[in-house]
CSV table of C-alpha atoms in Angstrom, one decimal:
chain,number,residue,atom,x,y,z
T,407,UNK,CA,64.3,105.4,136.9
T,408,UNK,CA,61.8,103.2,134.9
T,409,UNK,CA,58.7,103.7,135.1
T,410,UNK,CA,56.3,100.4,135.2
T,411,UNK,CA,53.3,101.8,132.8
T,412,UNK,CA,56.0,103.1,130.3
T,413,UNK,CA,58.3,100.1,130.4
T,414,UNK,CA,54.5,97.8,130.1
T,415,UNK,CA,53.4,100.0,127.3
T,416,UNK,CA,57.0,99.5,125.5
T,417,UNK,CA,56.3,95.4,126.0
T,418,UNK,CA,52.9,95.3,124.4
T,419,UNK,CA,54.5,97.4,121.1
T,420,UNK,CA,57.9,94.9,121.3
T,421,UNK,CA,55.6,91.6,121.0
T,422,UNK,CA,53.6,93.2,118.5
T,423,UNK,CA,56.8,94.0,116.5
T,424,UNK,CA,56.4,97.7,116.5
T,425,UNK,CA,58.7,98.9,118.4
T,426,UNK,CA,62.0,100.6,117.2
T,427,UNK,CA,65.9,99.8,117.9
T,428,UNK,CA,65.9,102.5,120.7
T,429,UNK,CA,63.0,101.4,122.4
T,430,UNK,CA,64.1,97.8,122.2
T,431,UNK,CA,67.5,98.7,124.0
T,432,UNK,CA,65.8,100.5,126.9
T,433,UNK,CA,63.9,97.1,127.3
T,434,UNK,CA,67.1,95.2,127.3
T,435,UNK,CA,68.1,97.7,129.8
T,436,UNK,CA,65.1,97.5,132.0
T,437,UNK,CA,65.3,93.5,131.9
T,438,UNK,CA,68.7,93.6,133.0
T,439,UNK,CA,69.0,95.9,135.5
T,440,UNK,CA,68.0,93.8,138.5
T,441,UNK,CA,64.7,95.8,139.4
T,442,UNK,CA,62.0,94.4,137.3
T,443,UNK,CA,58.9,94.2,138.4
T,444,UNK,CA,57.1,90.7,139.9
T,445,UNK,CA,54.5,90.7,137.2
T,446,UNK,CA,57.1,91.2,134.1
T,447,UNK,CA,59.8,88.9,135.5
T,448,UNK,CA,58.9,85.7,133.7
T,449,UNK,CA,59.9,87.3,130.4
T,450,UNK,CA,63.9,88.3,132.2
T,451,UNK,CA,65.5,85.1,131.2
T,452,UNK,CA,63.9,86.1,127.8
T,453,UNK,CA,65.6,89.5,127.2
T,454,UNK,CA,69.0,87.7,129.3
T,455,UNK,CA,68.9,85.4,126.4
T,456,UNK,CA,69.3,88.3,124.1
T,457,UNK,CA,72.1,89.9,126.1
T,458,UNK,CA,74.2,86.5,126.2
T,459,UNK,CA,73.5,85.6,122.7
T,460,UNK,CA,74.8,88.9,121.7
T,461,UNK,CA,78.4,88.5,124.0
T,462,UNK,CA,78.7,85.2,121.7
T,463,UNK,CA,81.9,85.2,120.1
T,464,UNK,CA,84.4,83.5,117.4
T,465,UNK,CA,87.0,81.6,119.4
T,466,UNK,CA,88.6,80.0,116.8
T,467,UNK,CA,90.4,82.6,114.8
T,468,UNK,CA,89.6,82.5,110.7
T,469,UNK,CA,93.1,81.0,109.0
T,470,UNK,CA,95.1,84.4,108.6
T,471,UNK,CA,97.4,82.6,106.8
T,472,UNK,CA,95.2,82.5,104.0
T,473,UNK,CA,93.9,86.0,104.1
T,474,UNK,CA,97.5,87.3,103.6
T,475,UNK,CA,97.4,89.9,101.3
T,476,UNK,CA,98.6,89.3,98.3
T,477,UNK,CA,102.4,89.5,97.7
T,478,UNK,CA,102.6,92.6,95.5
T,479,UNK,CA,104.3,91.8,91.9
T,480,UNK,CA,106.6,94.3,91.3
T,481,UNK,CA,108.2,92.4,88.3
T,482,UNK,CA,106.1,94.2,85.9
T,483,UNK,CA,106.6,97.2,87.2
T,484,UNK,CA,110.7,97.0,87.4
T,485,UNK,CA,110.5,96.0,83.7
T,486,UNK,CA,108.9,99.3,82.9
T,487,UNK,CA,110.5,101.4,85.4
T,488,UNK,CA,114.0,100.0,83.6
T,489,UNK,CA,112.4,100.5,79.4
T,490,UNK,CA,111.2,103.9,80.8
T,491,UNK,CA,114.9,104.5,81.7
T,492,UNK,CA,116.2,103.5,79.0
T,493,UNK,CA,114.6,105.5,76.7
T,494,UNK,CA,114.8,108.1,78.9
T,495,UNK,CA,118.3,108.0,78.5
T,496,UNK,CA,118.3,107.5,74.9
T,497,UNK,CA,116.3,110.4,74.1
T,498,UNK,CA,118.9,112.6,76.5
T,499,UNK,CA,121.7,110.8,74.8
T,500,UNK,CA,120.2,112.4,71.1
T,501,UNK,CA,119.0,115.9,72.1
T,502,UNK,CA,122.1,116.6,74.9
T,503,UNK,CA,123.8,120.0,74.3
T,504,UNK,CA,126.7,119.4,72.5
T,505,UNK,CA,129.7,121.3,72.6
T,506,UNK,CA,131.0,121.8,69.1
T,507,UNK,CA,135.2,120.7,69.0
T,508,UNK,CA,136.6,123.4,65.8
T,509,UNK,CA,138.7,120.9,65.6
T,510,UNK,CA,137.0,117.8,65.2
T,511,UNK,CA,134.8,119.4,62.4
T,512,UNK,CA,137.5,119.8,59.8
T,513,UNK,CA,138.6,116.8,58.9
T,514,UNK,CA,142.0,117.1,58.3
T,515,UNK,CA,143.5,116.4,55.0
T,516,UNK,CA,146.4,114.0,55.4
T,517,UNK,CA,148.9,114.1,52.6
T,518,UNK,CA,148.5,111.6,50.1
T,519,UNK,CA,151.3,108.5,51.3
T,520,UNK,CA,153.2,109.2,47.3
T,521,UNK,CA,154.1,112.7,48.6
T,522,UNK,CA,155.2,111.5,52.3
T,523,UNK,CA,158.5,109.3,52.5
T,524,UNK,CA,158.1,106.2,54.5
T,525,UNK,CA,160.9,107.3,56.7
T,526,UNK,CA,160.4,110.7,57.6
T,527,UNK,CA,160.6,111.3,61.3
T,528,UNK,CA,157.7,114.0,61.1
T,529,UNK,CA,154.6,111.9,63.1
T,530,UNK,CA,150.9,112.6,62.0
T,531,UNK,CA,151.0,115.9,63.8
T,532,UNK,CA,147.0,116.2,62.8
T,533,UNK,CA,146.2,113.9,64.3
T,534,UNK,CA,147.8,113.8,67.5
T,535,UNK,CA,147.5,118.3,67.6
T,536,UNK,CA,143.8,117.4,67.3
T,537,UNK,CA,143.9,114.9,70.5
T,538,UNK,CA,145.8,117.6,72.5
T,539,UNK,CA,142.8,120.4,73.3
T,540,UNK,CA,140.6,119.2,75.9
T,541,UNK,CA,136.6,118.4,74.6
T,542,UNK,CA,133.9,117.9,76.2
T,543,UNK,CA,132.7,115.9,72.9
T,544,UNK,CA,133.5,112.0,73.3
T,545,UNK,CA,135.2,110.7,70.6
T,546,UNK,CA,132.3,108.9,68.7
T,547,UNK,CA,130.5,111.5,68.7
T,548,UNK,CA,133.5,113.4,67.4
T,549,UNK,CA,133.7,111.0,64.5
T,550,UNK,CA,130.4,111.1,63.7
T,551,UNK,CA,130.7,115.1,63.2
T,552,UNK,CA,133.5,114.4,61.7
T,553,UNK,CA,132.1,112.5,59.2
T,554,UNK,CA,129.4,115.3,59.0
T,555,UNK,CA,130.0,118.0,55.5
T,556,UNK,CA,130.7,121.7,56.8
T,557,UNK,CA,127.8,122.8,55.0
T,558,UNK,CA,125.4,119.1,54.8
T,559,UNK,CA,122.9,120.7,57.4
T,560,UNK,CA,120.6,123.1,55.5
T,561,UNK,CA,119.0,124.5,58.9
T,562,UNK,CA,121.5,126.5,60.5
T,563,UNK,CA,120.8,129.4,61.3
T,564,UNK,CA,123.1,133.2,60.3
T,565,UNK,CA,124.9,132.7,63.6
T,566,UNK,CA,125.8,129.1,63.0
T,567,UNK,CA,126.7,130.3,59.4
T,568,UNK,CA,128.9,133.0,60.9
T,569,UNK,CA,130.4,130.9,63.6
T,570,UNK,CA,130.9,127.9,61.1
T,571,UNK,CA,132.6,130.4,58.3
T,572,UNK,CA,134.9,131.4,61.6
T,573,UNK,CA,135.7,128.0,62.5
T,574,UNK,CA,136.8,126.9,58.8
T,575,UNK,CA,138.7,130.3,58.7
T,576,UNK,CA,140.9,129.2,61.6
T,577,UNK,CA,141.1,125.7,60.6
T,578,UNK,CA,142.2,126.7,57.4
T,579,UNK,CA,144.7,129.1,58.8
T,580,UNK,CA,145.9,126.0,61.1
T,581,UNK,CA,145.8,123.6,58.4
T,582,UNK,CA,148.0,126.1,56.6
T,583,UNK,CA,150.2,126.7,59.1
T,584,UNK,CA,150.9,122.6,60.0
T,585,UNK,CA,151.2,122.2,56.1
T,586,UNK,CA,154.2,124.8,56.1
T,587,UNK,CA,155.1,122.8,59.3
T,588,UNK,CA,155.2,119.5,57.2
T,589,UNK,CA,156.8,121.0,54.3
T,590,UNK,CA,159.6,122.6,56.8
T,591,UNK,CA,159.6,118.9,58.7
T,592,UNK,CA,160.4,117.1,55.1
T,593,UNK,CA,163.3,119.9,54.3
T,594,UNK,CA,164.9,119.3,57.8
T,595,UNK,CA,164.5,115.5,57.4
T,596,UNK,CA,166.4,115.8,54.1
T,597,UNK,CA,168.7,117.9,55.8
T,598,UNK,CA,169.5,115.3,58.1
T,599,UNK,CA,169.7,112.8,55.4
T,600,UNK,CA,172.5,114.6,53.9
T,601,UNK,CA,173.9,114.9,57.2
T,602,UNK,CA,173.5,111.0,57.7
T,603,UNK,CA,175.4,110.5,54.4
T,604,UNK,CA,177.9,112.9,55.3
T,605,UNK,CA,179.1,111.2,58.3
T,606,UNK,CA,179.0,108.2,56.5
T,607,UNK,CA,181.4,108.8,53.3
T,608,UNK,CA,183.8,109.9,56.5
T,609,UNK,CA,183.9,106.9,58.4
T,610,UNK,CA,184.3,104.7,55.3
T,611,UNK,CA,187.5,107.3,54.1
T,612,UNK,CA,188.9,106.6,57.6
T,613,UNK,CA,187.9,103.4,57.6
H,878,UNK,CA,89.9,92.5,97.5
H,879,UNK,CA,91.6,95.9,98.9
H,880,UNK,CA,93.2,94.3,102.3
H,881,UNK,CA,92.7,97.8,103.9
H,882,UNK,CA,88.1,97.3,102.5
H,883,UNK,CA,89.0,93.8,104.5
H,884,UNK,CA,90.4,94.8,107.8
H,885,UNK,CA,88.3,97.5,108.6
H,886,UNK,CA,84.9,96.2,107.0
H,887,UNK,CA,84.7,92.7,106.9
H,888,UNK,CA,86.9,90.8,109.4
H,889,UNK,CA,85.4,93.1,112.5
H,890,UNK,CA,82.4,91.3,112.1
H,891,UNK,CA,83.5,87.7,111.9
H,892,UNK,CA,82.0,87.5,115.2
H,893,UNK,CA,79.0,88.7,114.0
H,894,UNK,CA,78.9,86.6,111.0
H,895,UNK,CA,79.9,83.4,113.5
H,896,UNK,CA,76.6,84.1,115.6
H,897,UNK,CA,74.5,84.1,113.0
H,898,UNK,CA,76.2,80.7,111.5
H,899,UNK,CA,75.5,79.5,114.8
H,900,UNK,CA,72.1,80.2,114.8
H,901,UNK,CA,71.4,78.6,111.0
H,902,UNK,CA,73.5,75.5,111.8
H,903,UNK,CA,73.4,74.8,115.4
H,904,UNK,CA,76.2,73.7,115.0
H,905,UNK,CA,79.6,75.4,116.6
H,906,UNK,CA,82.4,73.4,114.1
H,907,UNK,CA,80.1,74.4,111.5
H,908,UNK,CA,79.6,77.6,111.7
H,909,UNK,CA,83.5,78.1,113.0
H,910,UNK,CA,83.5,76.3,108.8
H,911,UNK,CA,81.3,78.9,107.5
H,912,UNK,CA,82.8,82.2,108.9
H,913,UNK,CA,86.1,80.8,107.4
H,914,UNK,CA,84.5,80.0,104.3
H,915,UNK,CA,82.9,83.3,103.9
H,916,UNK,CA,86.2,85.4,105.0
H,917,UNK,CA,87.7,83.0,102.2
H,918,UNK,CA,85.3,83.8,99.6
H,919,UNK,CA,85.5,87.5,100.3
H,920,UNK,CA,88.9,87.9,100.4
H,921,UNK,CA,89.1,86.7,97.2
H,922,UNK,CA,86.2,88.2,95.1
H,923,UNK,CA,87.1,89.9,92.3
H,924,UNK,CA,88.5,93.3,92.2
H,925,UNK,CA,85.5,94.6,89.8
H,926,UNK,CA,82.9,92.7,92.2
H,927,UNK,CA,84.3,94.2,95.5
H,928,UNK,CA,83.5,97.5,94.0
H,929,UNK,CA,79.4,97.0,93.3
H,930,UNK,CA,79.3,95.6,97.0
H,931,UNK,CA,78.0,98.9,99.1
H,932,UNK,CA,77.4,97.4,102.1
H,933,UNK,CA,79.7,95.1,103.1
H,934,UNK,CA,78.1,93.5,106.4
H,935,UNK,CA,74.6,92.7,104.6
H,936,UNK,CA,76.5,91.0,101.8
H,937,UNK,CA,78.9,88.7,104.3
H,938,UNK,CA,75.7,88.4,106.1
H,939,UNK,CA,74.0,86.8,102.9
H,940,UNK,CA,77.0,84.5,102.3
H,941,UNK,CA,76.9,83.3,105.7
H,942,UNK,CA,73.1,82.7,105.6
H,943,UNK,CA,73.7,80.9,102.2
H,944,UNK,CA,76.5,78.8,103.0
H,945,UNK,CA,75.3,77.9,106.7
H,946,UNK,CA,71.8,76.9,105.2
H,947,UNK,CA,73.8,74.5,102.4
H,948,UNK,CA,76.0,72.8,105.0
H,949,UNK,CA,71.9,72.4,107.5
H,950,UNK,CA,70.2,71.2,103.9
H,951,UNK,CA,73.3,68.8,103.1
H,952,UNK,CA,73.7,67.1,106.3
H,953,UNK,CA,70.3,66.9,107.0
H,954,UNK,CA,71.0,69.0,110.5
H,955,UNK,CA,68.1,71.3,110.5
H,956,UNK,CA,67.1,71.7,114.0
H,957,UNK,CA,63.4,73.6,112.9
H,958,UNK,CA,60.4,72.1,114.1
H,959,UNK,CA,56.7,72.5,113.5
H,960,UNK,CA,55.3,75.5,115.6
H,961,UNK,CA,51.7,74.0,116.6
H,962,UNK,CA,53.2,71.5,118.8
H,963,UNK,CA,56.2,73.4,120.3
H,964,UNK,CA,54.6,74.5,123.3
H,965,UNK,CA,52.7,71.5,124.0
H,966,UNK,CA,55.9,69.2,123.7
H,967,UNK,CA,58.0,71.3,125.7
H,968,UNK,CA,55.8,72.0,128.5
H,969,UNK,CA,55.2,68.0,128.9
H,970,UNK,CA,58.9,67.8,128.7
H,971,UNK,CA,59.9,70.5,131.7
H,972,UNK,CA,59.2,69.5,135.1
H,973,UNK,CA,58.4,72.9,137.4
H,974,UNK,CA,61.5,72.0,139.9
H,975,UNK,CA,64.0,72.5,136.4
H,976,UNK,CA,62.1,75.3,135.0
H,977,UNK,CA,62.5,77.4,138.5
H,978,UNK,CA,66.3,77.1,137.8
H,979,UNK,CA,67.2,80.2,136.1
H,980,UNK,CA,70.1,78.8,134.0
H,981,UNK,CA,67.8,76.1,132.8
H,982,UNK,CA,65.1,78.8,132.1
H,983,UNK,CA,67.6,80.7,129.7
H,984,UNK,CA,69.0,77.3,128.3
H,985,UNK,CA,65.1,76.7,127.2
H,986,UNK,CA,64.4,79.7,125.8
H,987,UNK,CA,67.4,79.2,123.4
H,988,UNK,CA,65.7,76.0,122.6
H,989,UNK,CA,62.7,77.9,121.7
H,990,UNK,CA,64.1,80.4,119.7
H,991,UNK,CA,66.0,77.6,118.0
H,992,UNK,CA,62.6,75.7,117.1
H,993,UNK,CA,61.4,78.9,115.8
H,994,UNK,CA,60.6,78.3,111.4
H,995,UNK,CA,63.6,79.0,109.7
H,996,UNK,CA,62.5,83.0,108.8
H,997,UNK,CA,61.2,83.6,111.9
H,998,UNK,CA,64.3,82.6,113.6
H,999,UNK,CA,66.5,84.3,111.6
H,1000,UNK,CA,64.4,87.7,111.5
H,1001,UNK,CA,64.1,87.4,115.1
H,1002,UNK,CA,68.5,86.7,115.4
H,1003,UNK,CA,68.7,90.1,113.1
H,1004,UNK,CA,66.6,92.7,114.9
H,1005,UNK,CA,66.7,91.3,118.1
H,1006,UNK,CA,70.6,90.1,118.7
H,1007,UNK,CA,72.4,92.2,115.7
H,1008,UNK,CA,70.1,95.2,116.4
H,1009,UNK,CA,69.6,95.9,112.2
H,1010,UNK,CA,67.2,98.2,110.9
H,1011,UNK,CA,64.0,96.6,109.4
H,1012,UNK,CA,65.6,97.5,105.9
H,1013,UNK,CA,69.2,95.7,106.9
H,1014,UNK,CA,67.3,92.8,108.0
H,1015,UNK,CA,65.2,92.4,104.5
H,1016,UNK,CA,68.4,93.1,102.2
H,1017,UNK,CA,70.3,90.6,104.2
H,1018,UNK,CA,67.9,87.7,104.0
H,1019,UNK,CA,66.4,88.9,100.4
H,1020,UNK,CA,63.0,89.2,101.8
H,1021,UNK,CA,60.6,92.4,101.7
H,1022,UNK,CA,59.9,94.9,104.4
H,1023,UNK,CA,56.7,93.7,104.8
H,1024,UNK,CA,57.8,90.1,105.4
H,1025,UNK,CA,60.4,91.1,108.0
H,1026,UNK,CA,58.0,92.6,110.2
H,1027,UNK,CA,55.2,90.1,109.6
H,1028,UNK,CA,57.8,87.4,110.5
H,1029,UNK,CA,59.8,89.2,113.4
H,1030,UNK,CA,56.0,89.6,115.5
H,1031,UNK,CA,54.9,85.9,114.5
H,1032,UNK,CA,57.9,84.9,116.3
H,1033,UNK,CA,57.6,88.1,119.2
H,1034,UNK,CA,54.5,86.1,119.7
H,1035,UNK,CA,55.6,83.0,119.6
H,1036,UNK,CA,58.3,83.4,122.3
H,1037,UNK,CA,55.6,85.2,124.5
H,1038,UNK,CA,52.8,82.5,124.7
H,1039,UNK,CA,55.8,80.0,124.9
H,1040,UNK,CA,56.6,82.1,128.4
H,1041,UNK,CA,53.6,82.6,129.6
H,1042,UNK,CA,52.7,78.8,129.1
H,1043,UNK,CA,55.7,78.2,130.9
H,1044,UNK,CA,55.2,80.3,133.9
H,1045,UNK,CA,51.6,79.0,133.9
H,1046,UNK,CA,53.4,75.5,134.3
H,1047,UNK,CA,55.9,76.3,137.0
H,1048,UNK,CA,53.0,78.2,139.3
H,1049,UNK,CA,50.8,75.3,139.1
C-alpha cells in the first residue's frame, strides 16, 4: 500500500519544507496507519501529534447570547410605510373619478325670504328634491362643486360643453318647473288662508 | 455584520480559531477569552468594513493571533524559549524509561513544538495542523512567502534533530 522508498523520499522533502498539502496528508496517513516501518517510527508520535492537535476542539461555547442578531427596527420603516399611505390616499382622494350629480351643479336659487311668507306650509322643496336622487358624489364634495361657476373651468372640452349646456337645460327646465310649483304652493296656501278665515267668522257668528 | 456572512463563515471555525489561541497562549481560559473576544469583535464590525474583508478565516485568524499575543505580552505568559539549548535541556530532563512511554513521547513533542520561536511555531501550527496554503499562512500572520517557508523548515528541522536526539537517548 505504501511503499518505503516513496514514503522516505516524501520525509526528506517534508523536513526540508518542500513538500505540498497532498503529500503532507499521505504522510499523516502513512504515520498513522499502524504499519510504519522500524527505521521511521521514532518520528509516529510526531505526525500523532499532528493528528491529535488537529481533533482539538472549543468546549466552551462562545456567549450566543451576545451574537444575537440584531433586533430588526422596523419603526422607521412603519413610519414610512404609513406617510406613503397616506399620501397614497391623498393623491387617490384628488384625481378619483368623480361622478358629476346635475343636480348638485346648479345651485339652486332660493327665493329671496321678502317674497316667501313666514308661514307658508310649502318646505324648501330644493333642497330636500336635491337630497332625494341617489349620488355617488359625497356631500362635501358636492358643496365644493357646488360652489364651483357652471362655466369657471376654461379646460373643458366640446363634450363637457355639450353635456354641461344639457345639464343647465334640464336644470333650468326643473328649476322652472319647481318655481311654478312654489308659485302654485303660495296660491293654495292663500287658498287655505281664506278657508281658515272662513271657518272662523262662522264659529264666532254661532258663537 | 450580515448574521447569515456569520453563521456560515465565521462561527464554523471557532474551533479553529480556539486551537490556534491555544497554541499562542498556552493557555486554555485564555484562548476560550480570545475566540469569544474575536467572535465579539467580528460580530460587530461595521457594515462597510465587513464588506472589504474577502477572506473571512485569514482575517479571524489575524485577530486571534493579535489578541492572543496581547493577552501572552501582557501577562508576561510567553512559554518560547531559546532554540540552542532546547534539545540539550530536554534530553537531560527525560529519563529513557519515560521517553519509551508513548503518551509521554507525544506529551513531549507538544512541549517541543511549544518551545518552538514564536514564528516558527505558529508557521508550523498553520501548515502543519490547519493545513493552509503557503499564501494563507503569510496573509494570516502578515509575513511574506518567502518567510513562511524559510520559517516552516527551520522549525521541520528543529522538530527532527529534537527526535532523533531523543531516540538516540532512549537506545543508549
Amino acid at each position: 500500500m505504501f511503499q518505503l522508498k516513496h514514503i522516505e523520499a516524501l520525509l526528506e522533502k517534508y523536513w526540508e519544507g518542500e513538500t505540498s498539502l497532498e503529500e503532507e496528508r499521505l504522510l499523516k496517513a502513512y504515520f498513522a496507519s499502524g504499519e510504519v516501518d522500524a527505521g521511521l517510527r521514532s518520528f509516529t508520535p510526531f505526525f500523532q501529534v499532528l493528528k491529535d492537535e488537529q481533533a482539538v476542539q472549543l468546549l466552551k461555547k462562545p456567549v450566543i447570547a451576545d451574537l444575537r442578531p440584531q433586533q430588526y427596527n422596523w419603526k422607521p420603516w412603519l413610519a414610512a410605510a404609513s406617510v406613503a399611505l397616506l399620501l397614497a390616499a391623498g393623491f387617490w382622494w384628488i384625481h378619483r373619478p368623480v361622478t358629476i350629480d346635475p343636480y348638485a351643479v346648479q345651485p339652486i336659487e332660493t327665493p329671496a325670504p321678502a317674497t316667501q311668507p313666514e308661514t307658508t306650509a310649502v318646505p324648501e322643496t330644493p333642497q330636500v328634491a336635491m337630497e332625494t336622487p341617489a349620488s355617488p358624489v359625497s356631500s362635501a364634495k358636492r358643496k365644493m362643486i357646488a360652489r364651483q361657476k357652471p362655466n369657471a373651468s376654461p379646460q373643458l372640452n366640446e363634450e363637457e360643453e355639450k353635456a354641461m349646456e344639457e345639464i343647465k337645460a334640464a336644470l333650468a327646465l326643473v328649476s322652472s318647473k319647481l318655481k311654478k310649483g312654489r308659485q302654485e304652493a303660495v296660491k293654495g296656501t292663500e287658498h287655505l288662508d281664506n278657508m281658515d278665515r272662513v271657518f272662523k267668522k262662522k264659529k264666532e257668528g254661532e258663537g | 455584520m450580515n448574521w447569515t456572512i456569520f453563521h456560515e463563515q465565521v462561527f464554523p471555525i471557532r474551533h479553529k480559531l480556539y486551537r490556534f489561541a491555544l497554541r499562542i497562549t498556552g493557555s486554555v481560559h485564555e484562548a476560550e477569552d480570545v475566540v469569544q473576544e474575536v467572535l465579539e469583535k467580528v460580530w460587530k464590525s461595521s457594515p462597510d468594513h465587513s464588506e472589504t474583508v474577502q477572506n473571512w478565516e485569514a482575517w479571524c485568524m489575524t485577530l486571534t493571533r493579535n489578541r492572543s499575543l496581547d493577552k501572552t505580552r501582557s501577562q508576561s505568559l510567553r512559554r518560547t524559549a531559546p532554540l540552542d539549548n532546547l534539545s540539550e535541556r530536554r534530553t537531560d530532563n527525560i529519563s529513557p524509561a519515560d521517553a519509551a512511554e508513548n503518551s509521554d513521547l507525544t506529551e513531549n513533542i507538544k512541549k517541543m513544538m511549544q518551545q518552538l520561536p514564536e514564528k516558527q511555531r505558529l508557521v508550523m501550527h498553520l501548515r502543519d495542523i490547519e493545513e493552509l496554503t503557503y499564501e494563507e499562512v503569510a496573509e494570516t500572520l502578515g509575513i511574506t512567502l518567502d518567510q513562511v517557508k524559510i520559517n516552516l523548515h527551520r522549525a521541520r528541522k528543529t522538530m527532527r534533530t529534537m527526535i532523533i536526539e531523543r531516540e538516540k537517548v532512549i537506545r543508549s
